[in-house]
Amino acid sequence: MTNSTLSPIHIIGGGLAGSEAAWQAAEAGVPVILHEMRGVRGTDAHKTDGLAELVCSNSFRSDDATANAVGVIHAEMRLAGSLVMACADKHQVPAGGALAVDRDGFSEAVTAAIQQHPLITVTREEVTGLPPEEWDLAIIATGPLTSPALAEAIREKTGTDALAFFDAIAPIVHTDSINMDICWFQSRYDKVGPGGTGKDYINCPLDETQYNAFIDALIEGDAVGFKEWEGTPYFDGCLPIEVMAERGRETLRHGPMKPMGLTNAHNPTVKPYAVVQLRQDNALGTLYNMVGFQTKLRYGAQAEIFRMIPGLENAEFARLGGLHRNTYIHSPTLLDRSLQLRARPGLRFAGQITGCEGYVESASIGLLAGRFAAAQRKGETISIPPATTALGSLLNHITGGHIVSDEEPGKRSFQPMNINFGLFPELEPGSIVKPEGIKRFRGKDKTIMKRQLIAARALEHCKTWLGAA
Ligand SMILES: Cc1cc2nc3c(=O)[nH]c(=O)nc-3n(C[C@H](O)[C@H](O)[C@H](O)COP(=O)(O)OP(=O)(O)OC[C@H]3O[C@@H](n4cnc5c(N)ncnc54)[C@H](O)[C@@H]3O)c2cc1C
């Protein structure tokens, strides 16, 4: 370990992101002071004082690095010397193709590694305001349950619209799984708008029978309740669709499913009874979100019910919908590519508060923030992972890849995101070639091959980025 004469980086929050950020910075030779409030003040979800506590499931999801985007990010994090992944691997429990862990063993291992690191000091205290100026390099990694005083200070600095206390997630669909023989591109009343073409939305038409069957399914669908401490987060502007359906059969037809101003390009003479609209979600155009479809339906019910919509019968969901208590900032406008707050260089954000979602994603953004801050402290050039890697694609999404809709200047269109293949740039044309000796090469086979090629490219580019190729 060298360079311990350097000034410390202050990291606020010792969860998945803060612990990983502290480890990465310290391993790079930079001292860290990690401020964690548990031990002095708890949250509504954490039960222990351990660092990197898993607040709910004990799963890090798929560990398949050959054809699953979560598995790819695991592999990249291992290549980058991730503490979270090392402790997860050490405390793995049997879970088929998933990486699940003994939660206590995992958290204890992270806590021990952090506490024993000669360059890391852990202080148990709540940080109640923005880091003081003398903490010139700092990372806020306080997660979805950031304490109210700090959240208020962040809101004051970033603006009311830029900090959300609840998410309202509409499902996101992989564009190439939408049936364009049924759907068509059109903006309502062909409006071009400031940045559009008049054909900005993908529209799915429903006739009266299909609409009624869909409403019945929504009303009967199995929904998840809110936890007592979450309160009732929704207001009339962002009701879950199943709640709208319960309020009256016609409510959705006069709301997010209204057919006005739309003509079915495949059948112009028949007016659709209702229309579901999907809006481009990322600059790559590989993902579209279902407009106004925030929901508390269980994941299994969502996939089944949404595939009843004509054109979405084979939809592959990059993310399903949800509504949760969640503190997160509007990263695409607030942060630069190295996760620094534009309004205060040197102050970074990491973890779920940046608008990524999930244990692994939070830890991965912590990994990047720790490395970026350490490089800055050592006067080195900050090296951003290429967007072809899982780490780079997630970073790219939260720091700019997501499209902020002109129709939603209130910025609510930015919702928390998991890692998924829709965030990666497309392969070079001609990359997907029918293997020799195979008679039928169907859409599903092509999708699997595409994922395998994107995964292999990601790992290769990640090794190059880390200088480990
Ligand atoms: C109830 C709930 C259930 C979830 N379930 C899952 C799940 O099953 N699977 C999944 O992948 N993801 C889940 N998530 C989402 C998310 O991935 C986790 O919350 C994850 O822990 C986020 O990592 P993080 O490091 O950003 O935040 P956290 O792990 O929450 O860490 C933030 C830390 O900051 C501390 N802190 C907060 N404010 C301050 C302050 N002012 N000063 C000092 N310290 C502070 C907290 O005590 C905490 O230790 C869930 C989230 C919630 C809220």
Short mmCIF file of C-alpha atoms in Angstrom, two decimals, residues 9-364:
data_model
loop_
_atom_site.label_atom_id
_atom_site.label_comp_id
_atom_site.label_asym_id
_atom_site.label_seq_id
_atom_site.Cartn_x
_atom_site.Cartn_y
_atom_site.Cartn_z
CA ILE A 9 -11.88 10.53 0.24
CA HIS A 10 -15.05 10.73 2.36
CA ILE A 11 -17.74 8.20 1.55
CA ILE A 12 -21.20 8.60 3.09
CA GLY A 13 -23.12 5.34 3.43
CA GLY A 14 -21.69 1.88 4.05
CA GLY A 15 -24.18 -0.13 1.99
CA LEU A 16 -23.44 -2.11 -1.16
CA ALA A 17 -22.21 0.93 -3.10
CA GLY A 18 -20.34 2.75 -0.33
CA SER A 19 -18.50 -0.38 0.84
CA GLU A 20 -17.42 -1.23 -2.71
CA ALA A 21 -16.38 2.38 -3.40
CA ALA A 22 -14.31 2.45 -0.19
CA TRP A 23 -12.59 -0.82 -1.10
CA GLN A 24 -11.76 0.28 -4.64
CA ALA A 25 -10.33 3.62 -3.53
CA ALA A 26 -8.30 2.08 -0.71
CA GLU A 27 -6.98 -0.68 -2.95
CA ALA A 28 -5.83 2.08 -5.30
CA GLY A 29 -3.78 3.46 -2.39
CA VAL A 30 -6.04 6.32 -1.33
CA PRO A 31 -7.20 6.67 2.30
CA VAL A 32 -10.94 6.58 2.91
CA ILE A 33 -13.18 7.72 5.73
CA LEU A 34 -16.46 5.81 5.53
CA HIS A 35 -19.37 7.44 7.38
CA GLU A 36 -22.19 4.99 8.15
CA MET A 37 -25.12 6.01 10.34
CA ARG A 38 -26.36 2.55 11.36
CA GLY A 39 -25.19 1.96 14.90
CA VAL A 40 -26.38 5.51 15.69
CA ARG A 41 -29.52 5.75 13.57
CA GLY A 42 -31.31 2.95 11.71
CA THR A 43 -33.42 2.85 8.54
CA ASP A 44 -36.88 1.36 8.03
CA ALA A 45 -35.51 -1.65 6.14
CA HIS A 46 -32.07 -2.49 7.60
CA LYS A 47 -32.00 -4.83 10.60
CA THR A 48 -28.30 -4.89 11.57
CA ASP A 49 -25.33 -2.55 11.88
CA GLY A 50 -23.34 -4.59 9.36
CA LEU A 51 -21.95 -2.98 6.23
CA ALA A 52 -23.48 -4.06 2.88
CA GLU A 53 -26.57 -5.51 4.52
CA LEU A 54 -28.98 -7.10 2.04
CA VAL A 55 -32.34 -5.63 2.99
CA CYS A 56 -34.56 -8.18 1.26
CA SER A 57 -33.75 -11.09 -1.08
CA ASN A 58 -30.41 -12.90 -0.67
CA SER A 59 -29.95 -13.23 -4.45
CA PHE A 60 -27.50 -11.46 -6.73
CA ARG A 61 -29.54 -12.95 -9.64
CA SER A 62 -28.08 -14.82 -12.62
CA ASP A 63 -24.39 -15.70 -12.59
CA ASP A 64 -24.33 -16.69 -16.27
CA ALA A 65 -21.68 -14.50 -17.87
CA THR A 66 -22.20 -16.02 -21.31
CA ALA A 67 -25.78 -14.94 -22.01
CA ASN A 68 -27.20 -12.90 -19.11
CA ALA A 69 -26.46 -9.21 -18.56
CA VAL A 70 -26.42 -9.59 -14.75
CA GLY A 71 -23.94 -12.46 -15.05
CA VAL A 72 -21.79 -10.26 -17.29
CA ILE A 73 -21.66 -7.44 -14.75
CA HIS A 74 -20.73 -10.00 -12.05
CA ALA A 75 -17.84 -11.17 -14.21
CA GLU A 76 -16.66 -7.63 -14.92
CA MET A 77 -16.78 -6.74 -11.24
CA ARG A 78 -14.70 -9.82 -10.40
CA LEU A 79 -12.16 -8.71 -13.01
CA ALA A 80 -12.05 -5.30 -11.31
CA GLY A 81 -11.31 -6.83 -7.90
CA SER A 82 -14.75 -6.25 -6.39
CA LEU A 83 -15.01 -6.81 -2.64
CA VAL A 84 -18.77 -7.36 -2.89
CA MET A 85 -18.32 -10.12 -5.48
CA ALA A 86 -15.43 -11.74 -3.57
CA CYS A 87 -17.51 -11.90 -0.38
CA ALA A 88 -20.58 -13.10 -2.32
CA ASP A 89 -18.57 -15.90 -3.92
CA LYS A 90 -17.16 -16.88 -0.53
CA HIS A 91 -20.61 -17.03 1.09
CA GLN A 92 -22.56 -18.51 -1.80
CA VAL A 93 -25.48 -20.84 -1.07
CA PRO A 94 -26.97 -23.28 -3.63
CA ALA A 95 -29.38 -21.46 -5.99
CA GLY A 96 -29.16 -23.10 -9.44
CA GLY A 97 -27.87 -20.62 -12.01
CA ALA A 98 -28.21 -17.68 -9.63
CA LEU A 99 -25.65 -16.33 -7.19
CA ALA A 100 -27.35 -16.34 -3.79
CA VAL A 101 -25.53 -15.74 -0.52
CA ASP A 102 -25.73 -16.37 3.19
CA ARG A 103 -26.71 -12.78 4.03
CA ASP A 104 -25.11 -12.65 7.48
CA GLY A 105 -21.89 -14.31 6.37
CA PHE A 106 -21.73 -11.96 3.37
CA SER A 107 -22.27 -8.77 5.38
CA GLU A 108 -19.86 -9.87 8.11
CA ALA A 109 -17.18 -10.60 5.49
CA VAL A 110 -17.59 -7.17 3.88
CA THR A 111 -17.53 -5.48 7.31
CA ALA A 112 -14.39 -7.35 8.38
CA ALA A 113 -12.55 -6.60 5.12
CA ILE A 114 -13.39 -2.90 5.32
CA GLN A 115 -12.55 -2.58 9.01
CA GLN A 116 -9.25 -4.40 8.61
CA HIS A 117 -8.11 -2.39 5.59
CA PRO A 118 -5.22 -0.17 6.72
CA LEU A 119 -6.42 2.76 4.58
CA ILE A 120 -10.07 2.73 5.63
CA THR A 121 -11.52 4.32 8.76
CA VAL A 122 -15.18 3.68 9.56
CA THR A 123 -17.05 6.30 11.58
CA ARG A 124 -20.54 5.63 12.84
CA GLU A 125 -22.44 8.88 12.37
CA GLU A 126 -25.29 10.37 10.41
CA VAL A 127 -24.14 13.00 7.93
CA THR A 128 -26.97 15.51 8.03
CA GLY A 129 -25.92 17.94 5.29
CA LEU A 130 -23.91 18.07 2.11
CA PRO A 131 -20.23 17.23 2.71
CA PRO A 132 -18.35 20.31 3.97
CA GLU A 133 -16.10 22.03 1.42
CA GLU A 134 -12.98 20.67 3.14
CA TRP A 135 -14.09 17.18 2.11
CA ASP A 136 -12.95 18.07 -1.38
CA LEU A 137 -13.51 14.56 -2.73
CA ALA A 138 -16.60 12.81 -1.43
CA ILE A 139 -19.10 10.18 -2.52
CA ILE A 140 -22.73 10.10 -1.41
CA ALA A 141 -23.89 6.46 -1.39
CA THR A 142 -26.78 6.65 1.04
CA GLY A 143 -29.19 4.56 -0.98
CA PRO A 144 -32.98 4.45 -1.35
CA LEU A 145 -33.46 5.22 2.35
CA THR A 146 -31.17 8.22 2.63
CA SER A 147 -31.84 9.90 5.97
CA PRO A 148 -34.29 12.83 5.71
CA ALA A 149 -31.84 15.58 6.71
CA LEU A 150 -29.31 14.64 4.05
CA ALA A 151 -32.06 14.11 1.46
CA GLU A 152 -33.32 17.62 2.15
CA ALA A 153 -29.81 19.05 1.71
CA ILE A 154 -29.45 17.22 -1.63
CA ARG A 155 -32.86 18.49 -2.73
CA GLU A 156 -31.87 22.05 -1.88
CA LYS A 157 -28.70 21.74 -3.96
CA THR A 158 -30.20 19.92 -6.95
CA GLY A 159 -33.72 21.36 -7.09
CA THR A 160 -37.14 19.96 -6.21
CA ASP A 161 -37.72 18.17 -9.54
CA ALA A 162 -34.32 16.52 -9.45
CA LEU A 163 -34.78 14.39 -6.33
CA ALA A 164 -37.51 11.75 -6.18
CA PHE A 165 -38.74 10.10 -2.99
CA PHE A 166 -40.69 7.39 -4.82
CA ASP A 167 -40.17 5.67 -8.11
CA ALA A 168 -43.08 5.01 -10.49
CA ILE A 169 -41.68 2.45 -12.87
CA ALA A 170 -43.43 1.58 -16.11
CA PRO A 171 -42.33 -1.65 -17.82
CA ILE A 172 -39.64 -1.40 -20.49
CA VAL A 173 -39.69 -3.65 -23.56
CA HIS A 174 -36.84 -4.71 -25.87
CA THR A 175 -37.71 -3.02 -29.18
CA ASP A 176 -36.86 -6.07 -31.26
CA SER A 177 -39.49 -8.14 -29.42
CA ILE A 178 -42.39 -5.84 -30.47
CA ASN A 179 -44.51 -7.14 -33.35
CA MET A 180 -44.48 -4.30 -35.89
CA ASP A 181 -46.89 -6.23 -38.15
CA ILE A 182 -49.51 -5.20 -35.58
CA CYS A 183 -48.02 -2.00 -34.09
CA TRP A 184 -47.09 1.19 -35.91
CA PHE A 185 -45.03 4.32 -35.33
CA GLN A 186 -46.99 7.55 -34.83
CA SER A 187 -47.12 10.47 -32.41
CA ARG A 188 -50.58 11.53 -31.27
CA TYR A 189 -52.03 13.91 -33.92
CA ASP A 190 -48.70 13.44 -35.75
CA LYS A 191 -47.23 16.15 -33.54
CA VAL A 192 -43.61 16.74 -34.38
CA GLY A 193 -42.69 18.67 -31.23
CA PRO A 194 -39.27 20.17 -30.56
CA GLY A 195 -37.21 17.00 -31.00
CA GLY A 196 -39.55 14.56 -32.70
CA THR A 197 -40.51 13.31 -36.16
CA GLY A 198 -44.29 12.84 -35.78
CA LYS A 199 -43.62 9.09 -35.54
CA ASP A 200 -42.05 8.91 -32.12
CA TYR A 201 -44.29 6.35 -30.39
CA ILE A 202 -44.96 2.69 -31.02
CA ASN A 203 -48.73 2.13 -30.84
CA CYS A 204 -50.52 -1.12 -29.97
CA PRO A 205 -54.23 -1.21 -30.97
CA LEU A 206 -56.98 -2.95 -28.95
CA ASP A 207 -60.53 -3.62 -30.07
CA GLU A 208 -63.41 -3.51 -27.58
CA THR A 209 -63.25 -7.24 -26.71
CA GLN A 210 -59.48 -7.11 -26.23
CA TYR A 211 -59.78 -3.97 -24.09
CA ASN A 212 -62.41 -5.51 -21.80
CA ALA A 213 -60.42 -8.72 -21.39
CA PHE A 214 -57.36 -6.62 -20.54
CA ILE A 215 -59.25 -4.56 -17.93
CA ASP A 216 -60.61 -7.77 -16.33
CA ALA A 217 -57.10 -9.20 -16.13
CA LEU A 218 -55.75 -5.99 -14.54
CA ILE A 219 -58.51 -5.94 -11.91
CA GLU A 220 -58.01 -9.62 -11.07
CA GLY A 221 -54.20 -9.38 -11.20
CA ASP A 222 -52.18 -10.10 -8.08
CA ALA A 223 -50.65 -6.86 -6.73
CA VAL A 224 -48.00 -6.21 -4.07
CA GLY A 225 -48.99 -4.04 -1.11
CA PHE A 226 -47.00 -1.11 0.28
CA LYS A 227 -44.97 -1.58 3.44
CA GLU A 228 -46.33 0.41 6.37
CA TRP A 229 -43.32 2.77 6.43
CA GLU A 230 -43.63 3.51 2.72
CA GLY A 231 -46.94 5.33 3.23
CA THR A 232 -49.19 5.67 0.15
CA PRO A 233 -46.89 7.24 -2.36
CA TYR A 234 -49.15 7.72 -5.33
CA PHE A 235 -51.17 10.72 -6.19
CA ASP A 236 -53.66 11.14 -9.04
CA GLY A 237 -50.94 11.97 -11.56
CA CYS A 238 -49.20 8.61 -11.16
CA LEU A 239 -51.75 5.98 -10.17
CA PRO A 240 -50.91 2.33 -10.79
CA ILE A 241 -52.83 1.17 -13.87
CA GLU A 242 -54.65 -1.55 -11.92
CA VAL A 243 -55.93 1.14 -9.52
CA MET A 244 -57.10 3.22 -12.51
CA ALA A 245 -58.87 0.12 -13.91
CA GLU A 246 -60.61 -0.44 -10.58
CA ARG A 247 -61.89 3.15 -10.60
CA GLY A 248 -63.97 2.45 -13.71
CA ARG A 249 -63.82 0.36 -16.90
CA GLU A 250 -63.43 3.45 -19.07
CA THR A 251 -60.79 5.22 -16.95
CA LEU A 252 -57.80 3.84 -18.87
CA ARG A 253 -59.47 4.53 -22.23
CA HIS A 254 -59.66 8.19 -21.18
CA GLY A 255 -56.16 8.10 -19.71
CA PRO A 256 -52.98 6.35 -20.86
CA MET A 257 -54.88 4.09 -23.32
CA LYS A 258 -56.83 6.81 -25.12
CA PRO A 259 -57.05 6.19 -28.89
CA MET A 260 -57.50 9.83 -29.96
CA GLY A 261 -55.26 11.26 -32.67
CA LEU A 262 -53.99 7.85 -33.76
CA THR A 263 -54.69 5.94 -36.99
CA ASN A 264 -53.73 2.30 -37.31
CA ALA A 265 -51.28 2.25 -40.22
CA HIS A 266 -52.09 -1.42 -40.87
CA ASN A 267 -55.85 -0.87 -40.86
CA PRO A 268 -56.61 2.85 -41.36
CA THR A 269 -60.38 2.47 -41.73
CA VAL A 270 -60.94 0.79 -38.35
CA LYS A 271 -60.61 3.10 -35.37
CA PRO A 272 -58.87 1.36 -32.44
CA TYR A 273 -61.00 1.17 -29.28
CA ALA A 274 -57.94 1.77 -27.12
CA VAL A 275 -54.20 2.16 -27.73
CA VAL A 276 -51.14 1.41 -25.62
CA GLN A 277 -48.25 3.71 -26.47
CA LEU A 278 -44.57 2.96 -26.01
CA ARG A 279 -41.95 5.70 -26.00
CA GLN A 280 -38.26 5.40 -26.82
CA ASP A 281 -36.36 5.05 -23.55
CA ASN A 282 -32.70 5.11 -24.50
CA ALA A 283 -30.65 6.92 -27.12
CA LEU A 284 -29.72 3.58 -28.72
CA GLY A 285 -33.42 2.95 -29.51
CA THR A 286 -33.21 -0.61 -28.20
CA LEU A 287 -35.71 -0.02 -25.37
CA TYR A 288 -39.23 1.40 -25.28
CA ASN A 289 -41.26 2.12 -22.12
CA MET A 290 -45.01 1.61 -21.79
CA VAL A 291 -46.32 5.15 -21.29
CA GLY A 292 -48.30 5.64 -18.06
CA PHE A 293 -48.11 1.96 -17.10
CA GLN A 294 -46.62 2.25 -13.58
CA THR A 295 -47.94 -0.70 -11.60
CA LYS A 296 -47.80 -2.65 -8.34
CA LEU A 297 -48.78 -5.95 -10.03
CA ARG A 298 -46.52 -8.87 -9.20
CA TYR A 299 -43.84 -9.52 -11.84
CA GLY A 300 -45.35 -12.84 -12.97
CA ALA A 301 -48.78 -11.24 -13.39
CA GLN A 302 -47.30 -8.27 -15.29
CA ALA A 303 -45.61 -10.35 -17.97
CA GLU A 304 -48.74 -12.45 -18.48
CA ILE A 305 -51.19 -9.52 -18.60
CA PHE A 306 -49.06 -7.18 -20.73
CA ARG A 307 -48.52 -9.93 -23.31
CA MET A 308 -52.33 -9.81 -23.86
CA ILE A 309 -51.76 -6.45 -25.62
CA PRO A 310 -51.76 -6.94 -29.40
CA GLY A 311 -48.20 -6.53 -30.68
CA LEU A 312 -46.68 -7.40 -27.30
CA GLU A 313 -47.57 -11.10 -27.39
CA ASN A 314 -43.86 -12.02 -27.47
CA ALA A 315 -42.59 -8.97 -25.58
CA GLU A 316 -39.30 -9.38 -23.76
CA PHE A 317 -39.23 -7.09 -20.73
CA ALA A 318 -35.95 -5.37 -19.91
CA ARG A 319 -37.57 -4.15 -16.69
CA LEU A 320 -40.99 -4.72 -15.16
CA GLY A 321 -43.00 -2.02 -13.44
CA GLY A 322 -43.10 -1.00 -9.80
CA LEU A 323 -43.75 1.72 -7.25
CA HIS A 324 -41.50 1.95 -4.21
CA ARG A 325 -40.21 4.29 -1.59
CA ASN A 326 -36.91 5.27 -3.20
CA THR A 327 -34.65 8.30 -2.98
CA TYR A 328 -32.82 9.00 -6.23
CA ILE A 329 -31.54 11.96 -8.17
CA HIS A 330 -32.02 12.87 -11.82
CA SER A 331 -28.56 11.66 -12.77
CA PRO A 332 -28.78 12.20 -16.57
CA THR A 333 -28.90 15.96 -16.04
CA LEU A 334 -27.06 16.31 -12.72
CA LEU A 335 -24.00 14.07 -13.08
CA ASP A 336 -21.09 14.03 -15.50
CA ARG A 337 -19.70 10.82 -16.97
CA SER A 338 -17.49 10.24 -13.91
CA LEU A 339 -20.50 10.51 -11.55
CA GLN A 340 -19.54 14.01 -10.33
CA LEU A 341 -22.26 16.49 -9.52
CA ARG A 342 -21.86 19.11 -12.25
CA ALA A 343 -22.79 21.83 -9.75
CA ARG A 344 -20.05 20.71 -7.37
CA PRO A 345 -17.06 18.97 -8.93
CA GLY A 346 -15.40 16.51 -6.55
CA LEU A 347 -18.73 15.40 -5.09
CA ARG A 348 -19.87 12.09 -6.57
CA PHE A 349 -22.96 9.95 -6.15
CA ALA A 350 -23.00 6.15 -6.19
CA GLY A 351 -25.44 3.28 -5.78
CA GLN A 352 -29.19 3.28 -5.95
CA ILE A 353 -29.40 7.03 -5.33
CA THR A 354 -28.02 7.52 -8.88
CA GLY A 355 -31.04 5.77 -10.42
CA CYS A 356 -29.66 2.31 -10.88
CA GLU A 357 -31.64 -0.49 -9.26
CA GLY A 358 -30.53 -3.61 -7.42
CA TYR A 359 -27.74 -4.89 -5.16
CA VAL A 360 -25.35 -5.70 -8.00
CA GLU A 361 -26.00 -2.54 -9.97
CA SER A 362 -25.60 -0.40 -6.82
CA ALA A 363 -22.31 -2.09 -5.97
CA SER A 364 -21.09 -1.72 -9.56
#
